[in-house]
Short mmCIF file of C-alpha atoms and ligand atoms in Angstrom, two decimals:
data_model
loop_
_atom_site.label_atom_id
_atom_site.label_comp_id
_atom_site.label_asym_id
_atom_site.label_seq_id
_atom_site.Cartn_x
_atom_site.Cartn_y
_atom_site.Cartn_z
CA UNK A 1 -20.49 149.87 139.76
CA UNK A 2 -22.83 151.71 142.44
CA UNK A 3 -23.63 149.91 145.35
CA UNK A 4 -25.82 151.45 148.15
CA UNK A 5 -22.99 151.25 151.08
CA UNK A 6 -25.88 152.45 153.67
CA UNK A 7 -28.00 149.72 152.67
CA UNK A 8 -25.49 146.82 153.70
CA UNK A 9 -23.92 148.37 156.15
CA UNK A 10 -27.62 148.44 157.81
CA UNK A 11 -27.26 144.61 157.29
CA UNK A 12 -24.71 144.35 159.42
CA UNK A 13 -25.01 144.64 163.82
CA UNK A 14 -22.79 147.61 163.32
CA UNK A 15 -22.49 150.16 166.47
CA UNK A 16 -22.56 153.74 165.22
CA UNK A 17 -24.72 155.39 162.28
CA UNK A 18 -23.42 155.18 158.52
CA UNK A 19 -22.08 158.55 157.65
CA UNK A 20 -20.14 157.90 154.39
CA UNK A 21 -18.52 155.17 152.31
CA UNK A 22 -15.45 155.41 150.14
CA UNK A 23 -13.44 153.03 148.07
CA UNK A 24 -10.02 152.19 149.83
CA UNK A 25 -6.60 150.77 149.53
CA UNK A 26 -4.74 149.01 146.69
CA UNK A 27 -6.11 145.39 146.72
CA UNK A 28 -6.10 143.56 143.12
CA UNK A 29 -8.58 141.18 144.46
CA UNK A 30 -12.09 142.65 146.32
CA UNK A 31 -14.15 145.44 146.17
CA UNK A 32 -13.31 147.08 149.77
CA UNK A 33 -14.97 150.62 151.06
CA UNK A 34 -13.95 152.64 154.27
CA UNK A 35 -17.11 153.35 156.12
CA UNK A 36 -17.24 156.37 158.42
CA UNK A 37 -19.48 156.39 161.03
CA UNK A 38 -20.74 159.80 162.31
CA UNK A 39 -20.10 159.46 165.98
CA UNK A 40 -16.87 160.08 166.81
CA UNK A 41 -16.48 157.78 169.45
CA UNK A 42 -18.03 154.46 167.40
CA UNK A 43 -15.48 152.29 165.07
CA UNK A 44 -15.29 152.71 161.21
CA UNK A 45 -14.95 150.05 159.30
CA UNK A 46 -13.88 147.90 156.09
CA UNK A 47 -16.73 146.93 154.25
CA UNK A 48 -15.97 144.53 151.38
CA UNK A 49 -17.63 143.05 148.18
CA UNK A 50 -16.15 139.37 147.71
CA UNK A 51 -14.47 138.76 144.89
CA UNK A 52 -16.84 135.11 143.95
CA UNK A 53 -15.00 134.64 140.76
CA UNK A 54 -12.01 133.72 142.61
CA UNK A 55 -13.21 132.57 145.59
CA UNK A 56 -15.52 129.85 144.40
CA UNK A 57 -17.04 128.98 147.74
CA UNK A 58 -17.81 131.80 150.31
CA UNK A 59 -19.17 130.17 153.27
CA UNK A 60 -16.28 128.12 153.57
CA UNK A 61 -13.98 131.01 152.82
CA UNK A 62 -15.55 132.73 155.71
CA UNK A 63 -15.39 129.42 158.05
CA UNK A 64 -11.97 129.44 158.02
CA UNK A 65 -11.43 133.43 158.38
CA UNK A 66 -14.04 133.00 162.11
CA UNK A 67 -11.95 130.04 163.37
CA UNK A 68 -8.61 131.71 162.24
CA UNK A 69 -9.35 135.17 164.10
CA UNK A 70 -11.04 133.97 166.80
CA UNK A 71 -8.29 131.89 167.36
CA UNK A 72 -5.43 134.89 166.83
CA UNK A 73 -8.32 136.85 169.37
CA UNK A 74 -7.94 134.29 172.32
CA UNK A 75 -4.04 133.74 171.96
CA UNK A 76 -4.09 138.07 171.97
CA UNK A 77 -6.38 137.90 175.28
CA UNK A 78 -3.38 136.45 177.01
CA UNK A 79 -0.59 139.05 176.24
CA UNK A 80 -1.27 141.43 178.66
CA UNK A 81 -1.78 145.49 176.88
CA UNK A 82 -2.48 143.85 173.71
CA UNK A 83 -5.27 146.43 171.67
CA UNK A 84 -6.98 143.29 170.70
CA UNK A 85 -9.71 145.69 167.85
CA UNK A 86 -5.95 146.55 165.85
CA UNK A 87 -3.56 143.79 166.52
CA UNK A 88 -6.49 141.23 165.11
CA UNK A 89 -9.25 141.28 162.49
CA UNK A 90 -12.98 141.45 163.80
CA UNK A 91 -15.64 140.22 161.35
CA UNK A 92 -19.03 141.85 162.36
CA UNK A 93 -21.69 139.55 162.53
CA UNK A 94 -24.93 140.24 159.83
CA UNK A 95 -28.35 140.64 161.63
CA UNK A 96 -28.79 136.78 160.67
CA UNK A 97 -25.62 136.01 162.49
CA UNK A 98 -23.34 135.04 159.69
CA UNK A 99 -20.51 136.54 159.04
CA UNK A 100 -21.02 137.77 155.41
CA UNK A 101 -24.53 138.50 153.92
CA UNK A 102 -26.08 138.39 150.46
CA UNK A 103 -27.33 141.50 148.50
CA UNK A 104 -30.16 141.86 146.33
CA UNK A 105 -28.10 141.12 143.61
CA UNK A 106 -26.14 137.94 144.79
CA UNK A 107 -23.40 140.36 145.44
CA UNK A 108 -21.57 138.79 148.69
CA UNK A 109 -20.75 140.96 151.82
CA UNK A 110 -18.58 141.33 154.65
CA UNK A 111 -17.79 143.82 156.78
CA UNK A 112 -14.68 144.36 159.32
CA UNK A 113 -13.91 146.85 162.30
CA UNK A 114 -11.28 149.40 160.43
CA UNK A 115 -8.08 148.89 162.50
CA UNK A 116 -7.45 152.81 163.24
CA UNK A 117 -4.11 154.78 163.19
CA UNK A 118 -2.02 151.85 160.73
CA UNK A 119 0.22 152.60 157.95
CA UNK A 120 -0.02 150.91 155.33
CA UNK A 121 2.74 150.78 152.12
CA UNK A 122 3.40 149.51 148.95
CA UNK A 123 7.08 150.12 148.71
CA UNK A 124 9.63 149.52 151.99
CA UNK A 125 11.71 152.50 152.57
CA UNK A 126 13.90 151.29 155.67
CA UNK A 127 15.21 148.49 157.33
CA UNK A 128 13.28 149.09 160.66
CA UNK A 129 10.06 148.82 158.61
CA UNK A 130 11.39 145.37 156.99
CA UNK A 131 12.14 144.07 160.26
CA UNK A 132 8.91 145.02 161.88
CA UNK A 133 7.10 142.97 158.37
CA UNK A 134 9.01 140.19 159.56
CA UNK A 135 8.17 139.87 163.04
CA UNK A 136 4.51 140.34 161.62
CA UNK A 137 4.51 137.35 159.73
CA UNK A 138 6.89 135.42 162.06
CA UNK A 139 4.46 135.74 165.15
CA UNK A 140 1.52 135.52 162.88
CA UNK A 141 2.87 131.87 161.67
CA UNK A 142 3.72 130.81 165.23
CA UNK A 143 0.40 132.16 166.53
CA UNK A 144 -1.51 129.89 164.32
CA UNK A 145 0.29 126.66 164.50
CA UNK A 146 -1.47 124.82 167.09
CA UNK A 147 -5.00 125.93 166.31
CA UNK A 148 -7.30 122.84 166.82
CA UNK A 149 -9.76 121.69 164.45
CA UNK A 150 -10.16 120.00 160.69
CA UNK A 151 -7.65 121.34 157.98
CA UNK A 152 -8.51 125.19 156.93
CA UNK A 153 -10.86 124.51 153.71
CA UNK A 154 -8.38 125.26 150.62
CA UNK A 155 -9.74 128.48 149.48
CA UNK A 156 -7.79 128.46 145.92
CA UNK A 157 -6.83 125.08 145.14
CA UNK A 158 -2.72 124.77 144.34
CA UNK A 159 -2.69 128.38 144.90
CA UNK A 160 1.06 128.52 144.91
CA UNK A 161 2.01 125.21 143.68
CA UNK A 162 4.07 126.26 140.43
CA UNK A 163 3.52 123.25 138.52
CA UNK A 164 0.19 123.67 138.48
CA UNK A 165 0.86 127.39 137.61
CA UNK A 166 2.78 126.74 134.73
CA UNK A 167 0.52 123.99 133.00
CA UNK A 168 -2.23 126.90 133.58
CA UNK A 169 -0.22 128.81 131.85
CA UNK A 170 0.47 126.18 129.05
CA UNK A 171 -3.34 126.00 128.57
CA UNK A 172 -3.69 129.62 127.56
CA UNK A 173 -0.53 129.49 125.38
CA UNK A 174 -2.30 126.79 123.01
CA UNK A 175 -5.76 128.72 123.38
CA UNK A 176 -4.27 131.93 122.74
CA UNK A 177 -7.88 133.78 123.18
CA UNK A 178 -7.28 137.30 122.64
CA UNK A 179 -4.05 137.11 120.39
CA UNK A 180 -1.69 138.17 122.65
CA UNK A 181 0.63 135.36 122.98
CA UNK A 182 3.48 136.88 120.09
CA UNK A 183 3.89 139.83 121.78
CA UNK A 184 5.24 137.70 125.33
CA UNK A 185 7.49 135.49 123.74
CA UNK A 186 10.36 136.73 125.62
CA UNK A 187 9.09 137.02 128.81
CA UNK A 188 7.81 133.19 128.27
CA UNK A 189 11.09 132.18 127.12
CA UNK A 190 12.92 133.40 130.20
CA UNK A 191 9.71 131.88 132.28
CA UNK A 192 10.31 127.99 130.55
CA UNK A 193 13.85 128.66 130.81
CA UNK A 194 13.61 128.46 134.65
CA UNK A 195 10.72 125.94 134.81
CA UNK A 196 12.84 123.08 137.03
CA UNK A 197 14.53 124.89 138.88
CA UNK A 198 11.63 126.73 140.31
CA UNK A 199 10.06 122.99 141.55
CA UNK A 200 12.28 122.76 144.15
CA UNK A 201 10.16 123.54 147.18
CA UNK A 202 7.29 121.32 145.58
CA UNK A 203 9.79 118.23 145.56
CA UNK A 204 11.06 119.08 149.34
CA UNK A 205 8.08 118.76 150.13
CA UNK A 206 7.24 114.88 148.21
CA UNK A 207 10.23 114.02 149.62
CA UNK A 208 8.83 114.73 153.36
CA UNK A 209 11.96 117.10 153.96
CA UNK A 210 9.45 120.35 154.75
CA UNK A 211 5.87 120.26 156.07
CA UNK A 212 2.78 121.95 154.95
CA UNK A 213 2.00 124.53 158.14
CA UNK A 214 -0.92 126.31 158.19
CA UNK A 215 0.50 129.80 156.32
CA UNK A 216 -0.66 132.95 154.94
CA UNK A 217 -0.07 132.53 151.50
CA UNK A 218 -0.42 136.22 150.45
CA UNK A 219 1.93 138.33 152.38
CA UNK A 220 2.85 141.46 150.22
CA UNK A 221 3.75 144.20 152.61
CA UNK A 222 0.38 146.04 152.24
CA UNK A 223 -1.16 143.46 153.98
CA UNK A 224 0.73 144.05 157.09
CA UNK A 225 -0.29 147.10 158.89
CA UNK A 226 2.24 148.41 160.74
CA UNK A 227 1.33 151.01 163.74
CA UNK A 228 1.69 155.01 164.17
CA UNK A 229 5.29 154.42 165.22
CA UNK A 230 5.94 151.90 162.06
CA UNK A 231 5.84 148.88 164.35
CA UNK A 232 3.74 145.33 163.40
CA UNK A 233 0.43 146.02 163.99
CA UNK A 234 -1.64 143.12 162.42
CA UNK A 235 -1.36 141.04 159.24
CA UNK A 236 -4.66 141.58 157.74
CA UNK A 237 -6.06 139.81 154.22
CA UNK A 238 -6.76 136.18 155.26
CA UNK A 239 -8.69 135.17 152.45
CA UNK A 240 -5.98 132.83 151.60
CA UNK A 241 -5.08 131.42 155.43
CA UNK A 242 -4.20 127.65 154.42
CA UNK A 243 -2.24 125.05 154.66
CA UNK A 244 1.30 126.13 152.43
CA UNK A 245 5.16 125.82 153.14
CA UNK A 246 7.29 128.57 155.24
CA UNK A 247 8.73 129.04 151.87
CA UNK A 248 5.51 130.77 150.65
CA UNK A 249 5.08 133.51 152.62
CA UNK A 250 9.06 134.51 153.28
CA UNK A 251 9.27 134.56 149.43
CA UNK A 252 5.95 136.69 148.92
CA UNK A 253 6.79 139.23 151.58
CA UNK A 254 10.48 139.52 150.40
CA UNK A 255 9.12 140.12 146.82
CA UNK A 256 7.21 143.37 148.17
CA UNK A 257 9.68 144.60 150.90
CA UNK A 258 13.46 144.45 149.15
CA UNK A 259 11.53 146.12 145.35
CA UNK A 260 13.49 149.56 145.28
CA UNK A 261 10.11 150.30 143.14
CA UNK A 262 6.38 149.58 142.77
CA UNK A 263 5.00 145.94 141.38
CA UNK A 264 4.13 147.53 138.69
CA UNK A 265 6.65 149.85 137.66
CA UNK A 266 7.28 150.30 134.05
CA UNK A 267 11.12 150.89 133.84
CA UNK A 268 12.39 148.19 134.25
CA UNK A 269 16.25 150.15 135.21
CA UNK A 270 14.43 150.77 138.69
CA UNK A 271 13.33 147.50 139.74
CA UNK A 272 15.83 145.54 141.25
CA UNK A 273 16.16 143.63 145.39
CA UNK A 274 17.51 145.83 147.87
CA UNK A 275 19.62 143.56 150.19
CA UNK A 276 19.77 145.27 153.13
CA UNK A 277 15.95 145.32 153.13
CA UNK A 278 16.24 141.74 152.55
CA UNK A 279 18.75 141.14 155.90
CA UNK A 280 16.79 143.10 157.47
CA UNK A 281 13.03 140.96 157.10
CA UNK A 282 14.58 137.64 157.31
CA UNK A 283 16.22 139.17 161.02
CA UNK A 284 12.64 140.22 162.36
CA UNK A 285 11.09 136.97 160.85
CA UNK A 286 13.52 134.69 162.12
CA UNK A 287 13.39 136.43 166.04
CA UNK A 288 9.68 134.94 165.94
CA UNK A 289 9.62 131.69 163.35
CA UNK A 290 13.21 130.70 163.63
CA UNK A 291 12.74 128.11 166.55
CA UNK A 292 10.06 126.29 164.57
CA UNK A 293 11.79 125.63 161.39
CA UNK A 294 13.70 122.39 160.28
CA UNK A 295 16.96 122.75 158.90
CA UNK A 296 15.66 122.04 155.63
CA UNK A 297 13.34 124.48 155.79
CA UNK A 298 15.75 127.46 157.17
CA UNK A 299 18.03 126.48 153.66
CA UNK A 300 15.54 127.10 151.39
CA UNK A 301 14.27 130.39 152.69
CA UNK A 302 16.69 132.35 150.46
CA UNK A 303 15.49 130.36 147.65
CA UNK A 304 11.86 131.55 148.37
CA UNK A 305 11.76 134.67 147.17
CA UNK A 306 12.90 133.91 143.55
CA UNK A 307 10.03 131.37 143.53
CA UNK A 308 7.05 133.21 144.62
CA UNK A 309 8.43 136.60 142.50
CA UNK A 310 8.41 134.31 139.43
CA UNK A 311 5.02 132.30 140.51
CA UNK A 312 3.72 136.01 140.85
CA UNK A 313 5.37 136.81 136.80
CA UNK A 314 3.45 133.56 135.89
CA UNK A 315 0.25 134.40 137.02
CA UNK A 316 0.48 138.14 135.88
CA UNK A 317 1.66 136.62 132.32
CA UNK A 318 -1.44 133.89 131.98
CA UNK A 319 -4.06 136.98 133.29
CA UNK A 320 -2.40 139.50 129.97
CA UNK A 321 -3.05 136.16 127.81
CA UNK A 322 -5.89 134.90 129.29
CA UNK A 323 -7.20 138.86 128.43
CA UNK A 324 -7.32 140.05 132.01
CA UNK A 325 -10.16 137.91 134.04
CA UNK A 326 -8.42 137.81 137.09
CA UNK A 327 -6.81 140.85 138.89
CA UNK A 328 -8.16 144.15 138.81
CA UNK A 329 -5.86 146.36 136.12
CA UNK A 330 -6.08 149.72 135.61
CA UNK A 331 -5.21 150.02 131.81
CA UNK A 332 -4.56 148.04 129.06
CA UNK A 333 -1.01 146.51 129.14
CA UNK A 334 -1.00 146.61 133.30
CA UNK A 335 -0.58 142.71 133.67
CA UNK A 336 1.99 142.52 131.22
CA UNK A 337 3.78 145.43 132.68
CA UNK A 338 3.29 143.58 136.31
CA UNK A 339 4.94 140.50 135.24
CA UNK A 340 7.98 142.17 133.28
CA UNK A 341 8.52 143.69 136.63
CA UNK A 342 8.20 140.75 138.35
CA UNK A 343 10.84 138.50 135.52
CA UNK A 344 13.33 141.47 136.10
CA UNK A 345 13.06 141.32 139.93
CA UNK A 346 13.67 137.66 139.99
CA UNK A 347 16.54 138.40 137.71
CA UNK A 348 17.82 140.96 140.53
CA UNK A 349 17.33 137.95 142.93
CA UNK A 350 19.42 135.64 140.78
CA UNK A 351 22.35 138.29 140.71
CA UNK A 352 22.45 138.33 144.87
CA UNK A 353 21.56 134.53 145.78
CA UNK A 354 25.05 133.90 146.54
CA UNK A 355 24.98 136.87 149.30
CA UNK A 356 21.08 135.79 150.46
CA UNK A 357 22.19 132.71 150.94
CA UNK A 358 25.38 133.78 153.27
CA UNK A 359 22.76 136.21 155.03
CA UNK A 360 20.55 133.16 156.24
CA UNK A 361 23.15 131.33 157.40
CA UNK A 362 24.69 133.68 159.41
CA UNK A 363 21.29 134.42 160.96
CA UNK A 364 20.62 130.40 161.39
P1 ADP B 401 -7.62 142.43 148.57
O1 ADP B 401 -7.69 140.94 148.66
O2 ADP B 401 -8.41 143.00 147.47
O3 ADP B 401 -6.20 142.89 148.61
P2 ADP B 401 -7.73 143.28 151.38
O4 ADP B 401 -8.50 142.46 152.36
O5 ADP B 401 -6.26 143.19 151.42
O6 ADP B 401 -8.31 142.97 149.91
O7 ADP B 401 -8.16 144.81 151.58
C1 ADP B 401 -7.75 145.82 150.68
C2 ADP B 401 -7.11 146.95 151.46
O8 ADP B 401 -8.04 147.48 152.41
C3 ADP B 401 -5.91 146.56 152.31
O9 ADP B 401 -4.72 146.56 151.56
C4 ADP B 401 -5.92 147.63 153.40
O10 ADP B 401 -5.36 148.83 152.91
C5 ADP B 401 -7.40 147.86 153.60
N1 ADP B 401 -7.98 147.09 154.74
C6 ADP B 401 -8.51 145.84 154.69
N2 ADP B 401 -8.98 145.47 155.90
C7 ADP B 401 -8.76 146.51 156.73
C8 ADP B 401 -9.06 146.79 158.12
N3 ADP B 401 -9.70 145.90 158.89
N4 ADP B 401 -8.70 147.99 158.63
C9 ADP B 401 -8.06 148.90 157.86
N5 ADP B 401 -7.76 148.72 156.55
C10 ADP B 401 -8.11 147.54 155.99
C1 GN1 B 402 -3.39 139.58 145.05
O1 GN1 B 402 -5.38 140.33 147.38
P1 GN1 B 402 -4.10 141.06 147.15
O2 GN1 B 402 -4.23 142.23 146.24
O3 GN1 B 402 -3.46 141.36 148.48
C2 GN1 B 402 -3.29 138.06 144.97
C3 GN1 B 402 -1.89 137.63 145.41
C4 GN1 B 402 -0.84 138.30 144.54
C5 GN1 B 402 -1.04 139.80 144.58
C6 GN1 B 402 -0.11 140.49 143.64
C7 GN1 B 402 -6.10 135.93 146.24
O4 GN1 B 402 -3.19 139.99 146.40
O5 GN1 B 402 -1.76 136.23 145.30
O6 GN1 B 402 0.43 138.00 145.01
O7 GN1 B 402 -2.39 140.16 144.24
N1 GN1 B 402 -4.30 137.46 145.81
C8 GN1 B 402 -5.07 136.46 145.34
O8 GN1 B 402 -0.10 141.84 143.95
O9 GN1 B 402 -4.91 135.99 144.21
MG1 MG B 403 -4.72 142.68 150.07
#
């Protein structure tokens, strides 16, 4: 689709003159465009088409990403030398004031200052990169746990809650609506064949052992910008900012940083959980988070990962069924090939708890 980027942008109380707008990054979710301004000493920024579909309820959506960063903002204001336009999101207001606007064409809008000089990646290459991801999200978590106010508005209801995930997934099965259900059988097979097991954190949490905190809920690596040195810069993608378990957002960002290959990647020989990697986030998150955490909670960390890699399989599984509504694919058999990727990195997982688990302790 065309949009005319000039045209919102001029929406927006912007400083600097549009000069040109390009699609950007890897997201499977929005529509997002780099905008360049053409003086050199005015911000770009991140201009974004909501994804609607998804997020049913923008306003809200938006509510909680103003009170979230202008919280993160203040707490910033009081380190001292903190660059407060890259270590935090900045929403630009619209020329009504809001922080998102409406196109002609009921498309929704918002627009962010680009944070300059980050790095950005899909796959985790070294240790000192894995650690820095984990202070990220550690600080990010203790940053936000005493902001004041109402519960954040649930942006995607039981957005991690795997039974919920798997009866979605049941639902699809028995509709079956573009044929496609014979050609997963394994993959579903290995999927039911863990169903139980995979409700731990759900029942920690009924049983009052773990709390819900307010938590990211979507921490794959490339949503943590690290700096021009490869140090945390900010954790960006808050469309998901919530209330969740610890459990959530270890296992998510463990999924992306310890893959020796892409989410995606087709053989299958490739994928599997680098451990050091793994030592190596659960270090830097624990420097920042550690204090805050029950005991329960610190025991189930290395069980996170294997959870939220296999949530991820199920929801990459019920998109291929469901005939691709819900992340953005790039060919034909891409959620399919996602979710194999995702079965054999849980598998991976499975072959090293015993060592994860002696790696948390140690660092408890
Ligand atoms: P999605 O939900 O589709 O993943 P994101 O909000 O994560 O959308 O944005 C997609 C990509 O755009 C990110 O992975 C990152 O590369 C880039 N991006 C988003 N916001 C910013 C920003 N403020 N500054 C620089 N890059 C950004
Ligand atoms: C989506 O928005 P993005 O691309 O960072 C998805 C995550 C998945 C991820 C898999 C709102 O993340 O839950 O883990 O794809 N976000 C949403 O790559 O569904
Ligand atoms: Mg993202």
């Amino acid at each position: 689709m065309d949009f005319n980027l000039k045209e919102i942008f001029d929406y927006f109380t912007a400083e600097g003159t549009f000069l040109t707008g390009e699609p950007y990054g890897s997201g499977h979710i929005h529509d997002t465009f780099r905008v360049e301004t053409a003086e050199k000493d005015k911000d770009n920024y991140i201009l974004q088409r909501l994804n609607n579909k998804i997020f049913k309820n923008i306003p809200e959506l938006q509510n909680n990403i103003e009170r979230v960063t202008v919280h993160l903002k203040n707490k910033l204001n009081n380190v001292p030398g903190s660059d407060i336009k890259r270590e935090c999101l900045i929403l630009i207001p619209s020329l009504e004031g809001k922080s998102w606007i409406t196109d002609k064409s009921g498309n929704f809008w918002r627009m962010y200052i680009f944070i300059s000089n980050h790095r950005s990646y899909n796959v985790v290459d070294s240790p000192d990169k894995a650690f820095e991801g984990g202070k990220a999200i550690g600080r990010f978590q203790a940053m936000l746990s005493d902001m004041p106010g109402a519960p954040l508005f649930e942006t995607i209801p039981w957005f991690h809650n795997i039974e919920k995930r798997l009866e979605a997934l049941n639902l699809k099965i028995n509709e079956n609506p573009v044929g496609r259900v014979e050609s997963v059988r394994k993959e579903l097979d290995m999927v039911f064949s863990r169903a139980e097991e995979m409700k731990t954190i759900l029942r920690l949490g009924k049983e009052g052992k773990i709390p819900l905190r307010i938590t990211h809920n979507d921490t794959k690596f490339n949503n943590i910008l690290l700096d021009e040195n490869d140090k945390a810069l900010c954790v960006i993608d808050l469309d998901t900012v919530m209330s969740g378990y610890v459990h959530y957002d270890f296992g998510d960002a463990i999924r992306t940083v310890t893959n020796t290959s892409t989410e995606d990647e087709k053989d299958l020989s490739k994928v599997n959980m680098n451990i050091n990697l793994f030592r190596a986030y659960s270090e830097g998150y624990l420097s920042e988070a550690g204090k805050t955490l029950n005991d329960v909670e610190k025991e189930y960390l290395a069980f996170a990962p294997k959870l939220i890699t296999y949530t991820i399989g199920v929801r990459f599984i019920t998109d291929f069924i469901d005939g691709d509504n819900y992340f953005k694919i790039h060919h034909e058999y891409h959620n399919i090939q996602r979710a194999r990727a995702q079965l054999k990195l849980v598998m991976s997982m499975e072959e090293q708890y015993t060592d994860m688990q002696k790696i948390i302790r140690e660092l408890t």
